[in-house]
């Protein structure tokens, strides 16, 4: 469908609705900022040089026969992005504070003024404390698409971990497995026998992926939701565990106690894939190191805390 040569006069809200289905061209687009997993393929409908509307595409191929695909990958936030794009509160040019912090008083400045001011401050910081004194708050995972990461990598600035800043990641996975995710991709959830939802609300926070949980449930999986509140994900769970806020560690340790007490642990997996198989000193509560046993160890660049000195003839008390 092509747009009319000239727009007719709007006489009612229904006219505006009908105009949503007129466009000049269709392009591919995506939204990779403030979004996870991000990069959902969107079809962008343009009319008169403006984004008129967006919608999720269904362009992904089937990866594994019998397993649901990723189509359509997207959410309401992406579909409504064009409203923010042309929103009246969008920042379109540099502003410089003229009052105290928090007053909300700003003056518009030119791009040359803004860039010169920023460059001068960066040079001053480098001369005073070196390039590492410049902290870059951003998204390290998306370094291939965000030019500022390349700039700060070349400059030598100190990049902050966005996940650590906003705590939007599963720290237990990092500490135990040393990895962000334990599955190949979200469609692998379909093979699950049990889906344990803990510390998140995927219907709100993993909108493009949640359908794999619902499909896994239809495939026979049992969905368990652990949360202190009633949330959308709780409504579609088979079992809801309403623990009190802040009691997650105690609840988790109780689960571990039952697993060990009833002999349910897969020790081969634990020893090969987790840090539970490491030995811990009972005096310092640190992992037993090569230097503790042999008196020397390979040199490393790790500076997280004082090193432990031990004689090769003496083995520190340890526990597993």
mmCIF file of C-alpha atoms in Angstrom:
data_model
loop_
_atom_site.group_PDB
_atom_site.id
_atom_site.type_symbol
_atom_site.label_atom_id
_atom_site.label_comp_id
_atom_site.label_asym_id
_atom_site.label_seq_id
_atom_site.Cartn_x
_atom_site.Cartn_y
_atom_site.Cartn_z
ATOM 1 C CA UNK A 1 0.000 0.000 0.000
ATOM 2 C CA UNK A 2 1.316 3.424 -0.946
ATOM 3 C CA UNK A 3 0.655 6.714 0.778
ATOM 4 C CA UNK A 4 -1.783 9.085 -0.869
ATOM 5 C CA UNK A 5 -0.355 11.960 -2.877
ATOM 6 C CA UNK A 6 -1.665 14.432 -0.317
ATOM 7 C CA UNK A 7 -2.841 13.927 3.250
ATOM 8 C CA UNK A 8 -6.491 14.611 3.750
ATOM 9 C CA UNK A 9 -7.708 16.774 6.622
ATOM 10 C CA UNK A 10 -8.293 14.870 9.861
ATOM 11 C CA UNK A 11 -11.944 15.086 10.795
ATOM 12 C CA UNK A 12 -11.971 12.510 13.605
ATOM 13 C CA UNK A 13 -9.677 10.172 15.590
ATOM 14 C CA UNK A 14 -10.584 7.385 13.183
ATOM 15 C CA UNK A 15 -8.855 9.302 10.383
ATOM 16 C CA UNK A 16 -5.603 9.276 12.363
ATOM 17 C CA UNK A 17 -5.943 5.531 12.925
ATOM 18 C CA UNK A 18 -6.472 4.875 9.222
ATOM 19 C CA UNK A 19 -3.369 6.874 8.358
ATOM 20 C CA UNK A 20 -1.269 4.365 10.338
ATOM 21 C CA UNK A 21 -1.674 1.994 7.391
ATOM 22 C CA UNK A 22 -0.309 4.404 4.783
ATOM 23 C CA UNK A 23 3.457 4.552 4.230
ATOM 24 C CA UNK A 24 6.089 5.472 1.660
ATOM 25 C CA UNK A 25 8.746 2.860 2.475
ATOM 26 C CA UNK A 26 9.599 0.045 4.873
ATOM 27 C CA UNK A 27 13.064 -0.350 6.449
ATOM 28 C CA UNK A 28 14.797 -2.667 8.888
ATOM 29 C CA UNK A 29 15.512 -1.249 12.326
ATOM 30 C CA UNK A 30 16.373 -2.336 15.864
ATOM 31 C CA UNK A 31 16.695 -1.000 19.402
ATOM 32 C CA UNK A 32 19.971 -1.852 21.111
ATOM 33 C CA UNK A 33 20.027 0.742 23.912
ATOM 34 C CA UNK A 34 18.494 0.232 27.371
ATOM 35 C CA UNK A 35 17.168 -3.128 26.281
ATOM 36 C CA UNK A 36 17.872 -6.785 26.857
ATOM 37 C CA UNK A 37 18.338 -8.962 24.867
ATOM 38 C CA UNK A 38 18.206 -6.086 22.389
ATOM 39 C CA UNK A 39 18.680 -6.008 18.635
ATOM 40 C CA UNK A 40 15.198 -7.379 17.950
ATOM 41 C CA UNK A 41 14.532 -7.048 14.193
ATOM 42 C CA UNK A 42 11.816 -4.442 13.666
ATOM 43 C CA UNK A 43 10.062 -3.369 10.494
ATOM 44 C CA UNK A 44 10.043 0.442 10.400
ATOM 45 C CA UNK A 45 7.309 2.109 8.343
ATOM 46 C CA UNK A 46 8.252 5.582 7.107
ATOM 47 C CA UNK A 47 6.061 8.282 5.617
ATOM 48 C CA UNK A 48 7.177 11.740 4.661
ATOM 49 C CA UNK A 49 10.641 11.096 6.103
ATOM 50 C CA UNK A 50 9.281 10.217 9.555
ATOM 51 C CA UNK A 51 8.911 6.922 11.351
ATOM 52 C CA UNK A 52 5.176 6.330 11.329
ATOM 53 C CA UNK A 53 5.048 3.040 13.189
ATOM 54 C CA UNK A 54 7.037 -0.132 13.936
ATOM 55 C CA UNK A 55 6.245 -3.786 14.357
ATOM 56 C CA UNK A 56 8.083 -6.999 15.158
ATOM 57 C CA UNK A 57 9.225 -9.114 12.238
ATOM 58 C CA UNK A 58 8.966 -12.858 11.795
ATOM 59 C CA UNK A 59 12.188 -13.446 9.905
ATOM 60 C CA UNK A 60 13.992 -16.038 12.062
ATOM 61 C CA UNK A 61 14.452 -19.541 10.726
ATOM 62 C CA UNK A 62 13.746 -22.709 12.666
ATOM 63 C CA UNK A 63 16.914 -23.824 14.470
ATOM 64 C CA UNK A 64 15.782 -27.235 15.664
ATOM 65 C CA UNK A 65 12.764 -29.157 14.336
ATOM 66 C CA UNK A 66 10.110 -29.545 17.000
ATOM 67 C CA UNK A 67 11.370 -26.566 18.995
ATOM 68 C CA UNK A 68 9.581 -23.180 18.794
ATOM 69 C CA UNK A 69 11.453 -20.456 16.924
ATOM 70 C CA UNK A 70 12.165 -16.882 18.014
ATOM 71 C CA UNK A 71 9.402 -15.288 15.946
ATOM 72 C CA UNK A 72 8.218 -12.644 16.409
ATOM 73 C CA UNK A 73 11.101 -11.217 18.455
ATOM 74 C CA UNK A 74 10.215 -7.843 19.940
ATOM 75 C CA UNK A 75 8.052 -6.189 22.555
ATOM 76 C CA UNK A 76 5.683 -3.309 23.190
ATOM 77 C CA UNK A 77 8.581 -1.034 24.164
ATOM 78 C CA UNK A 78 10.211 -1.457 20.770
ATOM 79 C CA UNK A 79 6.918 -1.117 18.918
ATOM 80 C CA UNK A 80 6.271 2.231 20.635
ATOM 81 C CA UNK A 81 9.824 3.587 20.293
ATOM 82 C CA UNK A 82 8.844 6.042 17.580
ATOM 83 C CA UNK A 83 6.683 7.852 20.137
ATOM 84 C CA UNK A 84 9.814 8.544 22.185
ATOM 85 C CA UNK A 85 11.757 9.390 19.046
ATOM 86 C CA UNK A 86 9.461 12.347 18.373
ATOM 87 C CA UNK A 87 8.465 12.975 21.984
ATOM 88 C CA UNK A 88 8.471 16.577 23.246
ATOM 89 C CA UNK A 89 10.888 15.736 26.085
ATOM 90 C CA UNK A 90 13.618 14.268 23.890
ATOM 91 C CA UNK A 91 17.009 16.002 24.221
ATOM 92 C CA UNK A 92 18.002 17.351 20.795
ATOM 93 C CA UNK A 93 21.000 19.604 21.526
ATOM 94 C CA UNK A 94 23.700 20.155 24.203
ATOM 95 C CA UNK A 95 22.699 21.857 27.451
ATOM 96 C CA UNK A 96 24.955 23.223 30.209
ATOM 97 C CA UNK A 97 23.901 23.627 33.817
ATOM 98 C CA UNK A 98 23.686 27.254 34.966
ATOM 99 C CA UNK A 99 22.335 26.707 38.472
ATOM 100 C CA UNK A 100 22.959 24.383 41.360
ATOM 101 C CA UNK A 101 22.675 20.665 40.806
ATOM 102 C CA UNK A 102 19.039 19.675 41.103
ATOM 103 C CA UNK A 103 17.604 23.093 40.195
ATOM 104 C CA UNK A 104 16.897 22.045 36.621
ATOM 105 C CA UNK A 105 18.317 25.241 35.124
ATOM 106 C CA UNK A 106 20.116 24.793 31.800
ATOM 107 C CA UNK A 107 21.322 26.898 28.899
ATOM 108 C CA UNK A 108 21.660 25.679 25.357
ATOM 109 C CA UNK A 109 25.239 25.645 23.997
ATOM 110 C CA UNK A 110 26.690 24.824 20.595
ATOM 111 C CA UNK A 111 28.184 21.450 19.758
ATOM 112 C CA UNK A 112 31.633 23.058 19.434
ATOM 113 C CA UNK A 113 31.323 24.546 22.920
ATOM 114 C CA UNK A 114 30.177 21.256 24.427
ATOM 115 C CA UNK A 115 32.863 19.141 22.743
ATOM 116 C CA UNK A 116 35.630 21.627 23.576
ATOM 117 C CA UNK A 117 34.563 21.734 27.230
ATOM 118 C CA UNK A 118 34.510 17.937 27.466
ATOM 119 C CA UNK A 119 37.891 17.584 25.712
ATOM 120 C CA UNK A 120 39.498 20.173 28.043
ATOM 121 C CA UNK A 121 38.233 18.349 31.119
ATOM 122 C CA UNK A 122 39.513 15.006 29.815
ATOM 123 C CA UNK A 123 42.953 16.469 29.102
ATOM 124 C CA UNK A 124 43.079 17.943 32.618
ATOM 125 C CA UNK A 125 42.152 14.560 34.111
ATOM 126 C CA UNK A 126 44.809 12.733 32.058
ATOM 127 C CA UNK A 127 47.510 15.210 33.047
ATOM 128 C CA UNK A 128 46.533 14.972 36.711
ATOM 129 C CA UNK A 129 45.956 11.240 37.129
ATOM 130 C CA UNK A 130 46.405 9.448 33.832
ATOM 131 C CA UNK A 131 43.761 8.174 31.384
ATOM 132 C CA UNK A 132 42.517 5.553 33.849
ATOM 133 C CA UNK A 133 41.144 8.388 35.989
ATOM 134 C CA UNK A 134 38.391 8.854 33.375
ATOM 135 C CA UNK A 135 35.459 6.554 34.062
ATOM 136 C CA UNK A 136 33.180 5.530 31.227
ATOM 137 C CA UNK A 137 29.671 4.430 32.146
ATOM 138 C CA UNK A 138 28.200 2.406 29.321
ATOM 139 C CA UNK A 139 27.522 -1.068 27.980
ATOM 140 C CA UNK A 140 30.733 -3.120 27.561
ATOM 141 C CA UNK A 141 28.823 -6.057 26.054
ATOM 142 C CA UNK A 142 27.929 -3.944 23.022
ATOM 143 C CA UNK A 143 31.403 -2.666 22.198
ATOM 144 C CA UNK A 144 31.007 -3.660 18.574
ATOM 145 C CA UNK A 145 28.112 -1.269 18.006
ATOM 146 C CA UNK A 146 28.860 1.622 20.340
ATOM 147 C CA UNK A 147 31.723 3.845 19.073
ATOM 148 C CA UNK A 148 32.393 5.342 22.518
ATOM 149 C CA UNK A 149 33.711 1.977 23.742
ATOM 150 C CA UNK A 150 36.286 1.961 20.944
ATOM 151 C CA UNK A 151 37.236 5.536 21.806
ATOM 152 C CA UNK A 152 37.768 4.824 25.502
ATOM 153 C CA UNK A 153 39.629 1.587 24.768
ATOM 154 C CA UNK A 154 42.083 3.566 22.639
ATOM 155 C CA UNK A 155 42.294 6.383 25.163
ATOM 156 C CA UNK A 156 42.834 4.096 28.134
ATOM 157 C CA UNK A 157 39.813 5.203 30.127
ATOM 158 C CA UNK A 158 38.316 3.062 32.876
ATOM 159 C CA UNK A 159 35.116 1.377 31.690
ATOM 160 C CA UNK A 160 32.511 0.451 34.268
ATOM 161 C CA UNK A 161 30.530 -2.786 34.148
ATOM 162 C CA UNK A 162 26.942 -1.856 33.420
ATOM 163 C CA UNK A 163 25.672 -5.113 34.901
ATOM 164 C CA UNK A 164 27.518 -4.340 38.121
ATOM 165 C CA UNK A 165 26.192 -0.782 38.125
ATOM 166 C CA UNK A 166 22.535 -1.667 37.821
ATOM 167 C CA UNK A 167 22.783 -5.226 39.253
ATOM 168 C CA UNK A 168 20.784 -6.601 36.327
ATOM 169 C CA UNK A 169 22.498 -9.967 36.191
ATOM 170 C CA UNK A 170 22.604 -13.256 38.066
ATOM 171 C CA UNK A 171 25.620 -12.887 40.342
ATOM 172 C CA UNK A 172 25.281 -16.483 41.544
ATOM 173 C CA UNK A 173 25.938 -17.763 38.016
ATOM 174 C CA UNK A 174 29.075 -15.627 37.734
ATOM 175 C CA UNK A 175 30.436 -16.687 41.117
ATOM 176 C CA UNK A 176 29.622 -20.377 40.716
ATOM 177 C CA UNK A 177 30.125 -21.089 37.011
ATOM 178 C CA UNK A 178 32.092 -18.068 35.832
ATOM 179 C CA UNK A 179 29.617 -17.591 32.992
ATOM 180 C CA UNK A 180 26.691 -15.291 32.282
ATOM 181 C CA UNK A 181 24.399 -17.966 30.899
ATOM 182 C CA UNK A 182 24.359 -21.747 31.114
ATOM 183 C CA UNK A 183 22.353 -22.516 27.981
ATOM 184 C CA UNK A 184 23.062 -22.168 24.290
ATOM 185 C CA UNK A 185 20.110 -19.854 23.635
ATOM 186 C CA UNK A 186 16.646 -19.134 25.007
ATOM 187 C CA UNK A 187 14.931 -21.714 22.807
ATOM 188 C CA UNK A 188 16.808 -24.353 24.797
ATOM 189 C CA UNK A 189 14.413 -23.578 27.662
ATOM 190 C CA UNK A 190 11.866 -25.623 25.740
ATOM 191 C CA UNK A 191 13.727 -28.812 26.712
ATOM 192 C CA UNK A 192 13.491 -28.062 30.449
ATOM 193 C CA UNK A 193 11.787 -30.351 32.931
ATOM 194 C CA UNK A 194 11.688 -27.613 35.580
ATOM 195 C CA UNK A 195 11.779 -23.853 34.998
ATOM 196 C CA UNK A 196 12.829 -22.060 38.196
ATOM 197 C CA UNK A 197 12.037 -18.336 38.146
ATOM 198 C CA UNK A 198 13.955 -16.608 40.916
ATOM 199 C CA UNK A 199 15.123 -13.004 41.182
ATOM 200 C CA UNK A 200 13.293 -11.871 38.059
ATOM 201 C CA UNK A 201 9.935 -11.299 36.444
ATOM 202 C CA UNK A 202 10.440 -12.535 32.855
ATOM 203 C CA UNK A 203 6.980 -11.615 31.603
ATOM 204 C CA UNK A 204 8.032 -7.980 32.131
ATOM 205 C CA UNK A 205 11.821 -8.170 31.754
ATOM 206 C CA UNK A 206 12.301 -10.885 29.094
ATOM 207 C CA UNK A 207 9.296 -10.160 26.929
ATOM 208 C CA UNK A 208 10.707 -11.521 23.615
ATOM 209 C CA UNK A 209 11.804 -14.761 25.320
ATOM 210 C CA UNK A 210 9.008 -15.514 27.757
ATOM 211 C CA UNK A 211 7.014 -17.542 25.240
ATOM 212 C CA UNK A 212 9.669 -20.284 25.507
ATOM 213 C CA UNK A 213 8.738 -20.719 29.196
ATOM 214 C CA UNK A 214 5.042 -20.946 28.370
ATOM 215 C CA UNK A 215 5.767 -23.406 25.551
ATOM 216 C CA UNK A 216 8.013 -25.489 27.808
ATOM 217 C CA UNK A 217 5.114 -25.700 30.279
ATOM 218 C CA UNK A 218 2.836 -26.990 27.522
ATOM 219 C CA UNK A 219 5.624 -29.464 26.728
ATOM 220 C CA UNK A 220 5.435 -30.859 30.277
ATOM 221 C CA UNK A 221 7.816 -28.612 32.230
ATOM 222 C CA UNK A 222 6.900 -27.495 35.738
ATOM 223 C CA UNK A 223 7.242 -23.749 36.363
ATOM 224 C CA UNK A 224 8.201 -22.647 39.880
ATOM 225 C CA UNK A 225 8.250 -18.959 40.810
ATOM 226 C CA UNK A 226 10.046 -17.736 43.951
ATOM 227 C CA UNK A 227 9.154 -14.161 44.860
ATOM 228 C CA UNK A 228 7.870 -12.072 47.773
ATOM 229 C CA UNK A 229 5.165 -10.447 45.649
ATOM 230 C CA UNK A 230 2.339 -11.292 43.301
ATOM 231 C CA UNK A 231 3.609 -10.462 39.811
ATOM 232 C CA UNK A 232 2.661 -11.388 36.235
ATOM 233 C CA UNK A 233 5.138 -14.293 36.157
ATOM 234 C CA UNK A 234 3.598 -15.704 39.332
ATOM 235 C CA UNK A 235 0.197 -15.891 37.662
ATOM 236 C CA UNK A 236 1.446 -18.482 35.144
ATOM 237 C CA UNK A 237 3.507 -20.660 37.496
ATOM 238 C CA UNK A 238 2.555 -24.128 38.723
ATOM 239 C CA UNK A 239 4.085 -23.482 42.147
ATOM 240 C CA UNK A 240 4.515 -20.116 43.868
ATOM 241 C CA UNK A 241 6.953 -19.874 46.789
ATOM 242 C CA UNK A 242 6.129 -16.614 48.660
ATOM 243 C CA UNK A 243 9.331 -16.034 50.648
ATOM 244 C CA UNK A 244 9.920 -12.813 52.568
ATOM 245 C CA UNK A 245 12.201 -10.175 51.095
ATOM 246 C CA UNK A 246 15.848 -10.601 52.066
ATOM 247 C CA UNK A 247 15.494 -14.283 52.998
ATOM 248 C CA UNK A 248 16.792 -15.652 49.688
ATOM 249 C CA UNK A 249 20.197 -16.754 51.117
ATOM 250 C CA UNK A 250 18.561 -18.747 53.901
ATOM 251 C CA UNK A 251 16.101 -20.324 51.481
ATOM 252 C CA UNK A 252 18.886 -21.205 49.049
ATOM 253 C CA UNK A 253 21.015 -22.793 51.772
ATOM 254 C CA UNK A 254 17.994 -24.806 52.883
ATOM 255 C CA UNK A 255 17.664 -26.168 49.348
ATOM 256 C CA UNK A 256 21.370 -27.072 49.321
ATOM 257 C CA UNK A 257 21.004 -28.863 52.663
ATOM 258 C CA UNK A 258 18.181 -31.015 51.306
ATOM 259 C CA UNK A 259 20.100 -31.788 48.090
ATOM 260 C CA UNK A 260 23.169 -32.925 50.034
ATOM 261 C CA UNK A 261 21.257 -34.683 52.826
ATOM 262 C CA UNK A 262 19.171 -36.756 50.398
ATOM 263 C CA UNK A 263 22.075 -37.551 48.073
ATOM 264 C CA UNK A 264 20.614 -35.684 45.111
ATOM 265 C CA UNK A 265 23.826 -33.861 44.135
ATOM 266 C CA UNK A 266 25.518 -34.620 40.810
ATOM 267 C CA UNK A 267 29.066 -34.599 42.153
ATOM 268 C CA UNK A 268 30.697 -35.176 38.771
ATOM 269 C CA UNK A 269 29.040 -32.026 37.415
ATOM 270 C CA UNK A 270 29.804 -30.081 40.609
ATOM 271 C CA UNK A 271 33.519 -30.964 40.557
ATOM 272 C CA UNK A 272 33.936 -30.249 36.845
ATOM 273 C CA UNK A 273 31.688 -27.226 36.303
ATOM 274 C CA UNK A 274 31.547 -25.282 39.605
ATOM 275 C CA UNK A 275 33.903 -23.918 42.233
ATOM 276 C CA UNK A 276 32.434 -26.180 44.936
ATOM 277 C CA UNK A 277 35.167 -28.707 44.237
ATOM 278 C CA UNK A 278 37.897 -26.225 45.301
ATOM 279 C CA UNK A 279 39.505 -26.468 48.729
ATOM 280 C CA UNK A 280 39.071 -23.576 51.158
ATOM 281 C CA UNK A 281 41.386 -22.716 54.040
ATOM 282 C CA UNK A 282 39.559 -22.653 57.357
ATOM 283 C CA UNK A 283 41.852 -19.965 58.784
ATOM 284 C CA UNK A 284 41.718 -17.345 56.001
ATOM 285 C CA UNK A 285 38.550 -18.562 54.242
ATOM 286 C CA UNK A 286 40.348 -18.265 50.905
ATOM 287 C CA UNK A 287 40.824 -20.885 48.215
ATOM 288 C CA UNK A 288 43.857 -23.095 48.717
ATOM 289 C CA UNK A 289 46.577 -21.924 46.344
ATOM 290 C CA UNK A 290 49.695 -23.417 44.869
ATOM 291 C CA UNK A 291 51.828 -21.184 47.076
ATOM 292 C CA UNK A 292 50.160 -22.582 50.195
ATOM 293 C CA UNK A 293 51.352 -26.090 49.350
ATOM 294 C CA UNK A 294 54.575 -25.644 47.387
ATOM 295 C CA UNK A 295 55.767 -22.325 48.792
ATOM 296 C CA UNK A 296 55.780 -20.672 45.371
ATOM 297 C CA UNK A 297 53.378 -20.133 42.526
ATOM 298 C CA UNK A 298 53.132 -18.646 39.083
ATOM 299 C CA UNK A 299 53.151 -14.873 39.014
ATOM 300 C CA UNK A 300 49.762 -13.320 38.339
ATOM 301 C CA UNK A 301 48.468 -9.787 37.975
ATOM 302 C CA UNK A 302 45.719 -10.360 40.518
ATOM 303 C CA UNK A 303 45.860 -7.743 43.282
ATOM 304 C CA UNK A 304 42.611 -8.526 45.071
ATOM 305 C CA UNK A 305 43.791 -8.715 48.671
ATOM 306 C CA UNK A 306 47.068 -9.704 50.374
ATOM 307 C CA UNK A 307 48.764 -12.905 49.321
ATOM 308 C CA UNK A 308 48.845 -15.860 51.702
ATOM 309 C CA UNK A 309 52.326 -16.993 52.740
ATOM 310 C CA UNK A 310 52.749 -20.618 53.733
ATOM 311 C CA UNK A 311 55.633 -23.032 54.116
ATOM 312 C CA UNK A 312 55.963 -25.959 51.766
ATOM 313 C CA UNK A 313 56.357 -28.195 54.806
ATOM 314 C CA UNK A 314 53.117 -27.068 56.385
ATOM 315 C CA UNK A 315 49.654 -27.562 54.950
ATOM 316 C CA UNK A 316 47.021 -25.171 56.214
ATOM 317 C CA UNK A 317 43.804 -26.612 57.620
ATOM 318 C CA UNK A 318 41.283 -26.921 54.813
ATOM 319 C CA UNK A 319 37.706 -27.907 54.241
ATOM 320 C CA UNK A 320 35.853 -28.750 51.067
#
